[in-house]
Amino acid sequence: MPPFGKGERGVLDERGAGIERRFEAAFGGEPAAVARAPGRVNLIGEHTDYNGGLVLPVAIDRDTRVALRPRADARVLGLSRERGKSEADLAAPPASDWLDYARGVARALADAGRIPARGFELCVETDLPQGAGLSSSAAFEGAVALALLGAAGVILARGDRPELARLCQRAEVEFVGVPCGIMDPFTVLCSQAGAALWLDCASLEARPVALPDSLALWIFDTGVERSLRSGAYAERRGECERALALARRALGRALASLSELSLDDLVALEGALDPIALRRARHVVTENQRVRAFAAALARRDLGAAGEALFASHASLRDDYAVSCAESDALVSDSRGLAGCAGARMTGAGFGGCTVHAVEAAHASAFALALAERFRARFGRVPRHWRAAAGAPAEHFAR
Ligand code: GLA
């Protein structure tokens, strides 16, 4: 395997300095490396990454920060500001605990020959809500990966980051046991500061997508707990695999993924696929088209058309993919009539979690007040919500 190329280090900011002080208080002495990684909000292209399709997420201005120091033995000691203490041997099986993510990344990097297999001490803190569909796990993995590499003297070049994203995904699938796709680690590690990211998940071809200044992004948290491990996510993946197998047989073609189907194929498949398989496949095919329509609308600064693609994506996720919930549906439909709102949809895996709302910046504050009030009138509580800006990808800090 070729060595990773030389990259650049960020300069330690106030928040990086804060985690460094907490590390010193917890473990004594300085950390060997400090790193941060952002969460992401997926603007459009949902449940397409593991179907070889298109996604268009944006790294946001909330992140996870870690400070870390290798140990001579195989013990991993963790202190999370949000989740408390945890410890385990590097080689021990997963313990269904937050430290699994860090151990999984360390093991994946060691298995790939990138770092020595040894224990470490780790402090972590985050301002990302956990389990809300904003990729808190990929942010943690990305920050741990850069810190572990930094502690081993490796500062990554940009061109090496896609491979690191793959290793983080492998850690989560194979060690933590969450069958996630490539979108989240790729966004966290490989996006460009201040821009959204167009990613073809089959080829990993990626490019930055500029967001207009006139666009404000609001994120509303339904407060409905979701867990990728709950089975529904894996069930959707299974349904897509079944749809693909049936489509291959019926069309007699070597299809690599559902994203290789056309709308005409879907019509031809009507008799051959059961109704659920057909609906899942239709979501994937039409969602890829909506990603293209959304990106084209942004390029010509047409917020109205971009927003319609978001609303249509939500309808498809609700009706064809069946991953929405009453709270997300209400947030999206209640957005429609509000001044300045171009579009809205559930974001992330679904089954609760967050919605994203594209709003004209001039209306941003009034929109959020009004939507929160509509939600309170329906569900008796004010949902957590905040305005998100495009953030910077993961970085390792010079110390
Ligand atoms: C989760 C997974 C991603 C992706 C989305 C749905 O966030 O981690 O890989 O599949 O769900 O688009």
mmCIF file of C-alpha atoms and ligand atoms in Angstrom:
data_model
loop_
_atom_site.group_PDB
_atom_site.id
_atom_site.type_symbol
_atom_site.label_atom_id
_atom_site.label_comp_id
_atom_site.label_asym_id
_atom_site.label_seq_id
_atom_site.Cartn_x
_atom_site.Cartn_y
_atom_site.Cartn_z
ATOM 1 C CA MET A 1 0.000 0.000 0.000
ATOM 2 C CA PRO A 2 1.522 3.408 -0.935
ATOM 3 C CA PRO A 3 2.254 5.746 1.975
ATOM 4 C CA PHE A 4 -0.199 8.565 2.637
ATOM 5 C CA GLY A 5 0.991 11.870 1.149
ATOM 6 C CA LYS A 6 1.874 14.954 3.190
ATOM 7 C CA GLY A 7 -0.937 17.361 3.963
ATOM 8 C CA GLU A 8 -1.512 20.522 5.950
ATOM 9 C CA ARG A 9 -2.400 21.076 9.588
ATOM 10 C CA GLY A 10 -4.983 23.550 10.778
ATOM 11 C CA VAL A 11 -4.107 26.001 13.518
ATOM 12 C CA LEU A 12 -5.472 25.139 16.940
ATOM 13 C CA ASP A 13 -8.510 27.329 17.621
ATOM 14 C CA GLU A 14 -10.148 28.136 20.965
ATOM 15 C CA ARG A 15 -12.251 24.982 20.923
ATOM 16 C CA GLY A 16 -9.267 22.831 20.029
ATOM 17 C CA ALA A 17 -7.383 24.438 22.904
ATOM 18 C CA GLY A 18 -10.336 23.659 25.215
ATOM 19 C CA ILE A 19 -10.239 19.936 24.480
ATOM 20 C CA GLU A 20 -6.458 19.969 24.943
ATOM 21 C CA ARG A 21 -6.881 21.413 28.460
ATOM 22 C CA ARG A 22 -9.528 18.839 29.300
ATOM 23 C CA PHE A 23 -7.204 16.082 28.151
ATOM 24 C CA GLU A 24 -4.439 17.380 30.409
ATOM 25 C CA ALA A 25 -6.832 17.506 33.366
ATOM 26 C CA ALA A 26 -8.072 13.945 32.722
ATOM 27 C CA PHE A 27 -4.902 12.097 31.803
ATOM 28 C CA GLY A 28 -2.013 14.344 32.872
ATOM 29 C CA GLY A 29 0.468 15.655 30.303
ATOM 30 C CA GLU A 30 -0.190 16.801 26.780
ATOM 31 C CA PRO A 31 -2.146 14.962 24.074
ATOM 32 C CA ALA A 32 -0.085 13.817 21.092
ATOM 33 C CA ALA A 33 -2.706 15.028 18.612
ATOM 34 C CA VAL A 34 -5.848 17.176 18.467
ATOM 35 C CA ALA A 35 -8.369 17.011 15.617
ATOM 36 C CA ARG A 36 -11.911 18.039 14.748
ATOM 37 C CA ALA A 37 -14.533 16.869 12.271
ATOM 38 C CA PRO A 38 -17.907 18.387 11.323
ATOM 39 C CA GLY A 39 -21.381 16.896 11.208
ATOM 40 C CA ARG A 40 -23.276 17.050 7.948
ATOM 41 C CA VAL A 41 -26.773 17.687 6.738
ATOM 42 C CA ASN A 42 -27.784 15.861 3.612
ATOM 43 C CA LEU A 43 -29.557 18.336 1.330
ATOM 44 C CA ILE A 44 -30.814 15.710 -1.131
ATOM 45 C CA GLY A 45 -30.006 12.173 -2.315
ATOM 46 C CA GLU A 46 -31.321 10.038 0.528
ATOM 47 C CA HIS A 47 -30.897 6.259 0.743
ATOM 48 C CA THR A 48 -29.027 6.406 -2.549
ATOM 49 C CA ASP A 49 -25.443 6.013 -1.284
ATOM 50 C CA TYR A 50 -25.688 2.249 -0.717
ATOM 51 C CA ASN A 51 -27.598 1.995 -4.019
ATOM 52 C CA GLY A 52 -24.721 3.333 -6.123
ATOM 53 C CA GLY A 53 -26.439 6.692 -6.547
ATOM 54 C CA LEU A 54 -25.969 10.436 -6.105
ATOM 55 C CA VAL A 55 -25.931 12.444 -2.862
ATOM 56 C CA LEU A 56 -25.601 16.160 -2.149
ATOM 57 C CA PRO A 57 -24.725 16.753 1.521
ATOM 58 C CA VAL A 58 -23.009 19.693 3.204
ATOM 59 C CA ALA A 59 -20.593 19.641 6.141
ATOM 60 C CA ILE A 60 -21.964 22.012 8.806
ATOM 61 C CA ASP A 61 -20.573 24.445 11.346
ATOM 62 C CA ARG A 62 -20.970 22.061 14.296
ATOM 63 C CA ASP A 63 -18.314 19.538 15.077
ATOM 64 C CA THR A 64 -16.673 16.941 17.288
ATOM 65 C CA ARG A 65 -13.209 17.506 18.734
ATOM 66 C CA VAL A 66 -10.798 14.924 20.087
ATOM 67 C CA ALA A 67 -7.451 14.990 21.865
ATOM 68 C CA LEU A 68 -5.544 11.746 21.962
ATOM 69 C CA ARG A 69 -2.276 10.126 23.056
ATOM 70 C CA PRO A 70 -1.061 6.612 22.213
ATOM 71 C CA ARG A 71 -0.225 4.209 25.059
ATOM 72 C CA ALA A 72 2.480 1.599 25.265
ATOM 73 C CA ASP A 73 -0.089 -1.123 26.074
ATOM 74 C CA ALA A 74 -3.348 -2.125 24.331
ATOM 75 C CA ARG A 75 -5.733 -0.318 26.693
ATOM 76 C CA VAL A 76 -8.110 2.328 25.295
ATOM 77 C CA LEU A 77 -9.289 4.907 27.857
ATOM 78 C CA GLY A 78 -12.000 7.355 26.812
ATOM 79 C CA LEU A 79 -13.583 10.403 28.409
ATOM 80 C CA SER A 80 -16.528 11.996 26.611
ATOM 81 C CA ARG A 81 -17.921 15.319 27.840
ATOM 82 C CA GLU A 82 -21.370 14.137 26.722
ATOM 83 C CA ARG A 83 -21.239 10.422 27.596
ATOM 84 C CA GLY A 84 -18.786 9.990 30.435
ATOM 85 C CA LYS A 85 -15.980 7.459 30.827
ATOM 86 C CA SER A 86 -15.397 4.193 29.050
ATOM 87 C CA GLU A 87 -12.482 1.819 28.618
ATOM 88 C CA ALA A 88 -11.663 -1.446 26.867
ATOM 89 C CA ASP A 89 -8.811 -3.361 25.261
ATOM 90 C CA LEU A 90 -8.204 -2.494 21.621
ATOM 91 C CA ALA A 91 -8.618 -6.161 20.663
ATOM 92 C CA ALA A 92 -11.772 -6.804 22.724
ATOM 93 C CA PRO A 93 -15.065 -7.350 20.832
ATOM 94 C CA PRO A 94 -17.472 -4.390 20.474
ATOM 95 C CA ALA A 95 -19.253 -3.459 23.714
ATOM 96 C CA SER A 96 -22.263 -1.493 22.301
ATOM 97 C CA ASP A 97 -20.714 1.625 23.734
ATOM 98 C CA TRP A 98 -19.552 4.977 22.303
ATOM 99 C CA LEU A 99 -15.896 3.946 22.551
ATOM 100 C CA ASP A 100 -16.555 1.198 19.957
ATOM 101 C CA TYR A 101 -16.398 3.862 17.209
ATOM 102 C CA ALA A 102 -12.895 4.937 18.250
ATOM 103 C CA ARG A 103 -11.661 1.362 18.704
ATOM 104 C CA GLY A 104 -13.171 0.398 15.347
ATOM 105 C CA VAL A 105 -11.316 3.216 13.566
ATOM 106 C CA ALA A 106 -8.025 2.390 15.318
ATOM 107 C CA ARG A 107 -8.379 -1.263 14.368
ATOM 108 C CA ALA A 108 -9.265 -0.439 10.734
ATOM 109 C CA LEU A 109 -6.214 1.866 10.462
ATOM 110 C CA ALA A 110 -3.955 -0.727 12.088
ATOM 111 C CA ASP A 111 -5.334 -3.543 9.878
ATOM 112 C CA ALA A 112 -4.567 -1.378 6.822
ATOM 113 C CA GLY A 113 -0.993 -0.974 8.088
ATOM 114 C CA ARG A 114 -1.393 2.778 8.598
ATOM 115 C CA ILE A 115 -0.694 2.945 12.355
ATOM 116 C CA PRO A 116 0.670 0.547 14.977
ATOM 117 C CA ALA A 117 -2.002 -1.509 16.813
ATOM 118 C CA ARG A 118 -1.797 -0.040 20.304
ATOM 119 C CA GLY A 119 -4.041 1.539 22.914
ATOM 120 C CA PHE A 120 -4.615 5.260 23.505
ATOM 121 C CA GLU A 121 -6.150 7.835 25.809
ATOM 122 C CA LEU A 122 -8.887 9.961 24.292
ATOM 123 C CA CYS A 123 -10.946 13.011 25.260
ATOM 124 C CA VAL A 124 -13.937 13.960 23.093
ATOM 125 C CA GLU A 125 -16.578 16.691 23.083
ATOM 126 C CA THR A 126 -19.192 17.680 20.552
ATOM 127 C CA ASP A 127 -21.896 20.219 19.858
ATOM 128 C CA LEU A 128 -23.676 17.877 17.452
ATOM 129 C CA PRO A 129 -26.910 16.317 18.667
ATOM 130 C CA GLN A 130 -26.414 12.544 18.948
ATOM 131 C CA GLY A 131 -28.525 10.175 16.882
ATOM 132 C CA ALA A 132 -30.414 12.994 15.160
ATOM 133 C CA GLY A 133 -29.295 12.196 11.606
ATOM 134 C CA LEU A 134 -26.506 14.814 11.447
ATOM 135 C CA SER A 135 -23.736 12.253 11.295
ATOM 136 C CA SER A 136 -22.378 12.538 14.811
ATOM 137 C CA SER A 137 -20.810 9.088 14.418
ATOM 138 C CA ALA A 138 -18.918 9.898 11.203
ATOM 139 C CA ALA A 139 -17.719 13.165 12.801
ATOM 140 C CA PHE A 140 -16.342 11.212 15.750
ATOM 141 C CA GLU A 141 -14.730 8.618 13.479
ATOM 142 C CA GLY A 142 -13.193 11.271 11.216
ATOM 143 C CA ALA A 143 -11.714 13.205 14.132
ATOM 144 C CA VAL A 144 -10.347 10.045 15.760
ATOM 145 C CA ALA A 145 -8.859 8.881 12.454
ATOM 146 C CA LEU A 146 -7.004 12.164 11.850
ATOM 147 C CA ALA A 147 -5.819 12.294 15.476
ATOM 148 C CA LEU A 148 -4.556 8.689 15.403
ATOM 149 C CA LEU A 149 -2.708 9.339 12.145
ATOM 150 C CA GLY A 150 -1.377 12.657 13.470
ATOM 151 C CA ALA A 151 -0.115 10.951 16.635
ATOM 152 C CA ALA A 152 1.672 8.443 14.389
ATOM 153 C CA GLY A 153 3.278 11.338 12.483
ATOM 154 C CA VAL A 154 1.031 11.088 9.409
ATOM 155 C CA ILE A 155 -0.686 14.277 8.218
ATOM 156 C CA LEU A 156 -2.924 13.426 5.283
ATOM 157 C CA ALA A 157 -2.905 15.010 1.834
ATOM 158 C CA ARG A 158 -6.376 15.717 0.358
ATOM 159 C CA GLY A 159 -5.997 12.967 -2.201
ATOM 160 C CA ASP A 160 -5.656 10.364 0.559
ATOM 161 C CA ARG A 161 -8.878 11.289 2.290
ATOM 162 C CA PRO A 162 -11.281 9.110 0.232
ATOM 163 C CA GLU A 163 -9.354 6.031 1.342
ATOM 164 C CA LEU A 164 -9.628 7.191 4.945
ATOM 165 C CA ALA A 165 -13.388 7.655 4.468
ATOM 166 C CA ARG A 166 -13.585 4.026 3.304
ATOM 167 C CA LEU A 167 -11.677 2.883 6.394
ATOM 168 C CA CYS A 168 -14.048 4.830 8.679
ATOM 169 C CA GLN A 169 -17.051 3.291 6.901
ATOM 170 C CA ARG A 170 -15.498 -0.158 7.313
ATOM 171 C CA ALA A 171 -14.994 0.467 11.036
ATOM 172 C CA GLU A 172 -18.661 1.336 11.465
ATOM 173 C CA VAL A 173 -19.988 -1.539 9.352
ATOM 174 C CA GLU A 174 -17.634 -4.291 10.468
ATOM 175 C CA PHE A 175 -16.844 -3.364 14.071
ATOM 176 C CA VAL A 176 -19.673 -1.181 15.374
ATOM 177 C CA GLY A 177 -22.219 -3.164 13.373
ATOM 178 C CA VAL A 178 -24.103 -0.321 11.630
ATOM 179 C CA PRO A 179 -24.505 -1.089 7.885
ATOM 180 C CA CYS A 180 -24.056 2.561 6.781
ATOM 181 C CA GLY A 181 -22.991 3.843 3.379
ATOM 182 C CA ILE A 182 -20.063 6.038 2.268
ATOM 183 C CA MET A 183 -21.858 9.409 2.282
ATOM 184 C CA ASP A 184 -21.200 10.474 5.869
ATOM 185 C CA PRO A 185 -17.481 9.727 6.296
ATOM 186 C CA PHE A 186 -16.812 11.027 2.777
ATOM 187 C CA THR A 187 -18.590 14.326 3.490
ATOM 188 C CA VAL A 188 -16.900 14.776 6.842
ATOM 189 C CA LEU A 189 -13.416 14.131 5.453
ATOM 190 C CA CYS A 190 -13.502 15.152 1.798
ATOM 191 C CA SER A 191 -15.823 18.145 1.366
ATOM 192 C CA GLN A 192 -14.536 21.633 0.607
ATOM 193 C CA ALA A 193 -14.918 24.367 3.261
ATOM 194 C CA GLY A 194 -18.017 26.495 2.762
ATOM 195 C CA ALA A 195 -19.508 24.405 -0.053
ATOM 196 C CA ALA A 196 -21.904 21.488 -0.428
ATOM 197 C CA LEU A 197 -20.662 18.292 -2.039
ATOM 198 C CA TRP A 198 -21.866 16.432 -5.110
ATOM 199 C CA LEU A 199 -20.876 12.794 -4.766
ATOM 200 C CA ASP A 200 -21.430 9.878 -7.104
ATOM 201 C CA CYS A 201 -21.306 6.977 -4.667
ATOM 202 C CA ALA A 202 -20.537 4.418 -7.399
ATOM 203 C CA SER A 203 -17.362 6.104 -8.688
ATOM 204 C CA LEU A 204 -16.620 8.384 -5.681
ATOM 205 C CA GLU A 205 -16.351 11.207 -8.181
ATOM 206 C CA ALA A 206 -16.982 14.380 -6.173
ATOM 207 C CA ARG A 207 -17.157 18.136 -6.699
ATOM 208 C CA PRO A 208 -17.999 21.157 -4.564
ATOM 209 C CA VAL A 209 -21.396 22.807 -5.054
ATOM 210 C CA ALA A 210 -21.668 26.497 -4.142
ATOM 211 C CA LEU A 211 -24.669 27.477 -2.025
ATOM 212 C CA PRO A 212 -26.219 30.871 -2.822
ATOM 213 C CA ASP A 213 -25.818 33.584 -0.150
ATOM 214 C CA SER A 214 -29.566 34.126 -0.316
ATOM 215 C CA LEU A 215 -30.167 30.593 1.027
ATOM 216 C CA ALA A 216 -30.587 29.952 4.761
ATOM 217 C CA LEU A 217 -30.634 26.361 6.015
ATOM 218 C CA TRP A 218 -32.705 25.522 9.069
ATOM 219 C CA ILE A 219 -32.530 22.179 10.782
ATOM 220 C CA PHE A 220 -35.423 21.040 12.961
ATOM 221 C CA ASP A 221 -35.032 18.067 15.262
ATOM 222 C CA THR A 222 -38.247 16.037 15.541
ATOM 223 C CA GLY A 223 -37.012 14.734 18.893
ATOM 224 C CA VAL A 224 -38.048 11.251 17.738
ATOM 225 C CA GLU A 225 -35.221 8.891 18.672
ATOM 226 C CA ARG A 226 -33.796 6.927 15.824
ATOM 227 C CA SER A 227 -31.158 4.283 15.712
ATOM 228 C CA LEU A 228 -29.616 2.811 12.590
ATOM 229 C CA ARG A 229 -29.266 -0.377 14.560
ATOM 230 C CA SER A 230 -33.005 -0.614 15.137
ATOM 231 C CA GLY A 231 -33.296 -2.768 12.044
ATOM 232 C CA ALA A 232 -35.414 -0.601 9.752
ATOM 233 C CA TYR A 233 -32.334 0.757 7.947
ATOM 234 C CA ALA A 234 -30.953 -2.747 7.391
ATOM 235 C CA GLU A 235 -34.410 -3.855 6.280
ATOM 236 C CA ARG A 236 -34.459 -1.150 3.567
ATOM 237 C CA ARG A 237 -31.024 -2.252 2.386
ATOM 238 C CA GLY A 238 -32.272 -5.822 2.183
ATOM 239 C CA GLU A 239 -35.354 -4.759 0.217
ATOM 240 C CA CYS A 240 -33.127 -2.924 -2.276
ATOM 241 C CA GLU A 241 -30.924 -5.992 -2.698
ATOM 242 C CA ARG A 242 -34.011 -8.080 -3.372
ATOM 243 C CA ALA A 243 -35.335 -5.515 -5.876
ATOM 244 C CA LEU A 244 -31.945 -5.535 -7.649
ATOM 245 C CA ALA A 245 -31.855 -9.329 -7.883
ATOM 246 C CA LEU A 246 -35.405 -9.402 -9.298
ATOM 247 C CA ALA A 247 -34.620 -6.597 -11.768
ATOM 248 C CA ARG A 248 -31.485 -8.386 -13.015
ATOM 249 C CA ARG A 249 -33.460 -11.554 -13.621
ATOM 250 C CA ALA A 250 -36.385 -9.796 -15.324
ATOM 251 C CA LEU A 251 -34.275 -7.520 -17.555
ATOM 252 C CA GLY A 252 -31.487 -10.055 -18.194
ATOM 253 C CA ARG A 253 -28.870 -7.337 -17.637
ATOM 254 C CA ALA A 254 -25.822 -7.216 -15.367
ATOM 255 C CA LEU A 255 -26.900 -4.306 -13.150
ATOM 256 C CA ALA A 256 -24.382 -3.128 -10.541
ATOM 257 C CA SER A 257 -27.014 -1.219 -8.552
ATOM 258 C CA LEU A 258 -30.580 0.097 -8.635
ATOM 259 C CA SER A 259 -29.131 3.426 -9.828
ATOM 260 C CA GLU A 260 -28.466 1.829 -13.234
ATOM 261 C CA LEU A 261 -32.216 1.471 -13.839
ATOM 262 C CA SER A 262 -34.081 4.032 -15.973
ATOM 263 C CA LEU A 263 -37.685 5.187 -15.627
ATOM 264 C CA ASP A 264 -38.526 3.047 -18.679
ATOM 265 C CA ASP A 265 -36.997 0.033 -16.920
ATOM 266 C CA LEU A 266 -39.293 0.666 -13.967
ATOM 267 C CA VAL A 267 -42.341 0.554 -16.251
ATOM 268 C CA ALA A 268 -41.062 -2.693 -17.779
ATOM 269 C CA LEU A 269 -40.516 -4.139 -14.293
ATOM 270 C CA GLU A 270 -44.050 -3.535 -13.051
ATOM 271 C CA GLY A 271 -45.116 -7.169 -13.357
ATOM 272 C CA ALA A 272 -41.794 -8.653 -12.252
ATOM 273 C CA LEU A 273 -41.241 -6.787 -8.968
ATOM 274 C CA ASP A 274 -43.568 -7.031 -5.989
ATOM 275 C CA PRO A 275 -45.099 -3.683 -4.944
ATOM 276 C CA ILE A 276 -42.578 -3.027 -2.142
ATOM 277 C CA ALA A 277 -39.533 -3.804 -4.307
ATOM 278 C CA LEU A 278 -40.951 -1.615 -7.073
ATOM 279 C CA ARG A 279 -41.525 1.321 -4.712
ATOM 280 C CA ARG A 280 -38.010 1.090 -3.242
ATOM 281 C CA ALA A 281 -36.464 0.962 -6.733
ATOM 282 C CA ARG A 282 -38.628 3.880 -7.888
ATOM 283 C CA HIS A 283 -37.429 5.986 -4.972
ATOM 284 C CA VAL A 284 -33.779 5.360 -5.879
ATOM 285 C CA VAL A 285 -34.219 6.106 -9.588
ATOM 286 C CA THR A 286 -36.290 9.257 -9.058
ATOM 287 C CA GLU A 287 -34.124 10.490 -6.162
ATOM 288 C CA ASN A 288 -31.044 10.436 -8.404
ATOM 289 C CA GLN A 289 -32.980 12.584 -10.885
ATOM 290 C CA ARG A 290 -33.921 14.985 -8.094
ATOM 291 C CA VAL A 291 -30.269 15.365 -7.062
ATOM 292 C CA ARG A 292 -29.467 16.406 -10.632
ATOM 293 C CA ALA A 293 -32.452 18.780 -10.744
ATOM 294 C CA PHE A 294 -31.510 20.315 -7.382
ATOM 295 C CA ALA A 295 -27.870 20.895 -8.377
ATOM 296 C CA ALA A 296 -28.913 22.395 -11.734
ATOM 297 C CA ALA A 297 -31.398 24.716 -9.993
ATOM 298 C CA LEU A 298 -28.747 25.889 -7.514
ATOM 299 C CA ALA A 299 -26.336 26.566 -10.366
ATOM 300 C CA ARG A 300 -28.842 28.948 -11.945
ATOM 301 C CA ARG A 301 -29.766 30.415 -8.520
ATOM 302 C CA ASP A 302 -33.346 29.153 -8.846
ATOM 303 C CA LEU A 303 -34.293 28.556 -5.207
ATOM 304 C CA GLY A 304 -37.896 27.820 -6.142
ATOM 305 C CA ALA A 305 -36.976 24.860 -8.364
ATOM 306 C CA ALA A 306 -34.357 23.641 -5.876
ATOM 307 C CA GLY A 307 -36.982 23.730 -3.119
ATOM 308 C CA GLU A 308 -39.509 21.780 -5.207
ATOM 309 C CA ALA A 309 -36.927 19.006 -5.577
ATOM 310 C CA LEU A 310 -36.657 18.903 -1.754
ATOM 311 C CA PHE A 311 -40.428 18.646 -1.298
ATOM 312 C CA ALA A 312 -40.593 15.907 -3.951
ATOM 313 C CA SER A 313 -37.755 14.024 -2.242
ATOM 314 C CA HIS A 314 -39.667 14.079 1.019
ATOM 315 C CA ALA A 315 -42.827 12.752 -0.648
ATOM 316 C CA SER A 316 -40.847 9.890 -2.186
ATOM 317 C CA LEU A 317 -39.157 9.034 1.138
ATOM 318 C CA ARG A 318 -42.561 9.081 2.835
ATOM 319 C CA ASP A 319 -44.569 7.176 0.222
ATOM 320 C CA ASP A 320 -42.140 4.973 -1.729
ATOM 321 C CA TYR A 321 -39.337 4.420 0.791
ATOM 322 C CA ALA A 322 -41.497 4.544 3.953
ATOM 323 C CA VAL A 323 -38.872 6.068 6.264
ATOM 324 C CA SER A 324 -40.630 9.225 7.439
ATOM 325 C CA CYS A 325 -42.751 9.784 10.555
ATOM 326 C CA ALA A 326 -45.663 12.030 11.573
ATOM 327 C CA GLU A 327 -43.410 14.702 13.106
ATOM 328 C CA SER A 328 -41.180 14.971 9.993
ATOM 329 C CA ASP A 329 -44.218 15.015 7.700
ATOM 330 C CA ALA A 330 -45.762 17.842 9.746
ATOM 331 C CA LEU A 331 -42.562 19.926 9.748
ATOM 332 C CA VAL A 332 -42.308 19.572 5.975
ATOM 333 C CA SER A 333 -45.967 20.211 5.127
ATOM 334 C CA ASP A 334 -46.210 23.100 7.614
ATOM 335 C CA SER A 335 -43.186 24.704 5.918
ATOM 336 C CA ARG A 336 -44.917 24.933 2.583
ATOM 337 C CA GLY A 337 -47.159 27.862 3.358
ATOM 338 C CA LEU A 338 -44.578 29.906 5.271
ATOM 339 C CA ALA A 339 -43.073 33.032 3.701
ATOM 340 C CA GLY A 340 -39.629 32.498 2.232
ATOM 341 C CA CYS A 341 -39.561 28.699 2.476
ATOM 342 C CA ALA A 342 -38.429 27.223 -0.842
ATOM 343 C CA GLY A 343 -38.488 23.576 0.212
ATOM 344 C CA ALA A 344 -38.035 21.069 3.005
ATOM 345 C CA ARG A 345 -37.508 17.365 3.605
ATOM 346 C CA MET A 346 -36.498 14.816 6.182
ATOM 347 C CA THR A 347 -32.729 14.349 6.203
ATOM 348 C CA GLY A 348 -30.536 11.383 7.097
ATOM 349 C CA ALA A 349 -31.768 7.845 7.507
ATOM 350 C CA GLY A 350 -35.235 8.922 8.697
ATOM 351 C CA PHE A 351 -37.506 7.182 11.230
ATOM 352 C CA GLY A 352 -37.403 10.476 13.185
ATOM 353 C CA GLY A 353 -34.246 12.571 13.405
ATOM 354 C CA CYS A 354 -34.102 15.942 11.636
ATOM 355 C CA THR A 355 -35.690 17.852 8.780
ATOM 356 C CA VAL A 356 -33.865 20.432 6.642
ATOM 357 C CA HIS A 357 -35.545 23.599 5.364
ATOM 358 C CA ALA A 358 -34.278 25.810 2.539
ATOM 359 C CA VAL A 359 -35.390 29.368 3.270
ATOM 360 C CA GLU A 360 -34.682 32.760 1.708
ATOM 361 C CA ALA A 361 -32.223 34.410 4.081
ATOM 362 C CA ALA A 362 -34.365 37.546 4.420
ATOM 363 C CA HIS A 363 -37.158 35.441 5.967
ATOM 364 C CA ALA A 364 -34.958 33.142 8.054
ATOM 365 C CA SER A 365 -35.859 34.262 11.601
ATOM 366 C CA ALA A 366 -39.597 34.724 11.050
ATOM 367 C CA PHE A 367 -39.766 31.332 9.322
ATOM 368 C CA ALA A 368 -38.210 29.464 12.241
ATOM 369 C CA LEU A 369 -40.438 31.152 14.817
ATOM 370 C CA ALA A 370 -43.562 30.348 12.844
ATOM 371 C CA LEU A 371 -42.602 26.717 12.149
ATOM 372 C CA ALA A 372 -41.680 26.058 15.782
ATOM 373 C CA GLU A 373 -45.061 27.475 16.810
ATOM 374 C CA ARG A 374 -46.931 25.253 14.341
ATOM 375 C CA PHE A 375 -45.084 22.226 15.703
ATOM 376 C CA ARG A 376 -45.884 23.238 19.296
ATOM 377 C CA ALA A 377 -49.561 23.591 18.419
ATOM 378 C CA ARG A 378 -49.583 20.058 16.973
ATOM 379 C CA PHE A 379 -47.306 18.151 19.360
ATOM 380 C CA GLY A 380 -47.267 20.245 22.558
ATOM 381 C CA ARG A 381 -43.517 20.980 22.607
ATOM 382 C CA VAL A 382 -41.084 23.307 20.852
ATOM 383 C CA PRO A 383 -38.650 21.295 18.704
ATOM 384 C CA ARG A 384 -34.914 21.984 18.907
ATOM 385 C CA HIS A 385 -33.873 23.899 15.819
ATOM 386 C CA TRP A 386 -30.923 25.884 14.574
ATOM 387 C CA ARG A 387 -29.606 27.617 11.512
ATOM 388 C CA ALA A 388 -26.719 25.747 9.918
ATOM 389 C CA ALA A 389 -23.975 27.137 7.734
ATOM 390 C CA ALA A 390 -21.600 25.202 5.494
ATOM 391 C CA GLY A 391 -18.572 24.260 7.596
ATOM 392 C CA ALA A 392 -15.018 23.042 7.084
ATOM 393 C CA PRO A 393 -14.000 19.391 6.620
ATOM 394 C CA ALA A 394 -12.116 17.433 9.292
ATOM 395 C CA GLU A 395 -8.665 18.713 10.224
ATOM 396 C CA HIS A 396 -5.717 17.824 12.371
ATOM 397 C CA PHE A 397 -4.308 20.743 14.361
ATOM 398 C CA ALA A 398 -0.689 21.758 14.634
ATOM 399 C CA ARG A 399 0.232 21.864 18.324
HETATM 400 C C1 GLA B 1 -27.464 7.167 7.174
HETATM 401 C C2 GLA B 1 -26.276 6.395 6.642
HETATM 402 C C3 GLA B 1 -25.872 6.935 5.271
HETATM 403 C C4 GLA B 1 -27.070 7.012 4.326
HETATM 404 C C5 GLA B 1 -28.247 7.709 4.998
HETATM 405 C C6 GLA B 1 -29.489 7.677 4.153
HETATM 406 O O1 GLA B 1 -27.097 8.495 7.436
HETATM 407 O O2 GLA B 1 -25.182 6.496 7.517
HETATM 408 O O3 GLA B 1 -24.846 6.141 4.736
HETATM 409 O O4 GLA B 1 -27.423 5.740 3.875
HETATM 410 O O5 GLA B 1 -28.537 7.125 6.256
HETATM 411 O O6 GLA B 1 -29.324 8.448 3.012
#
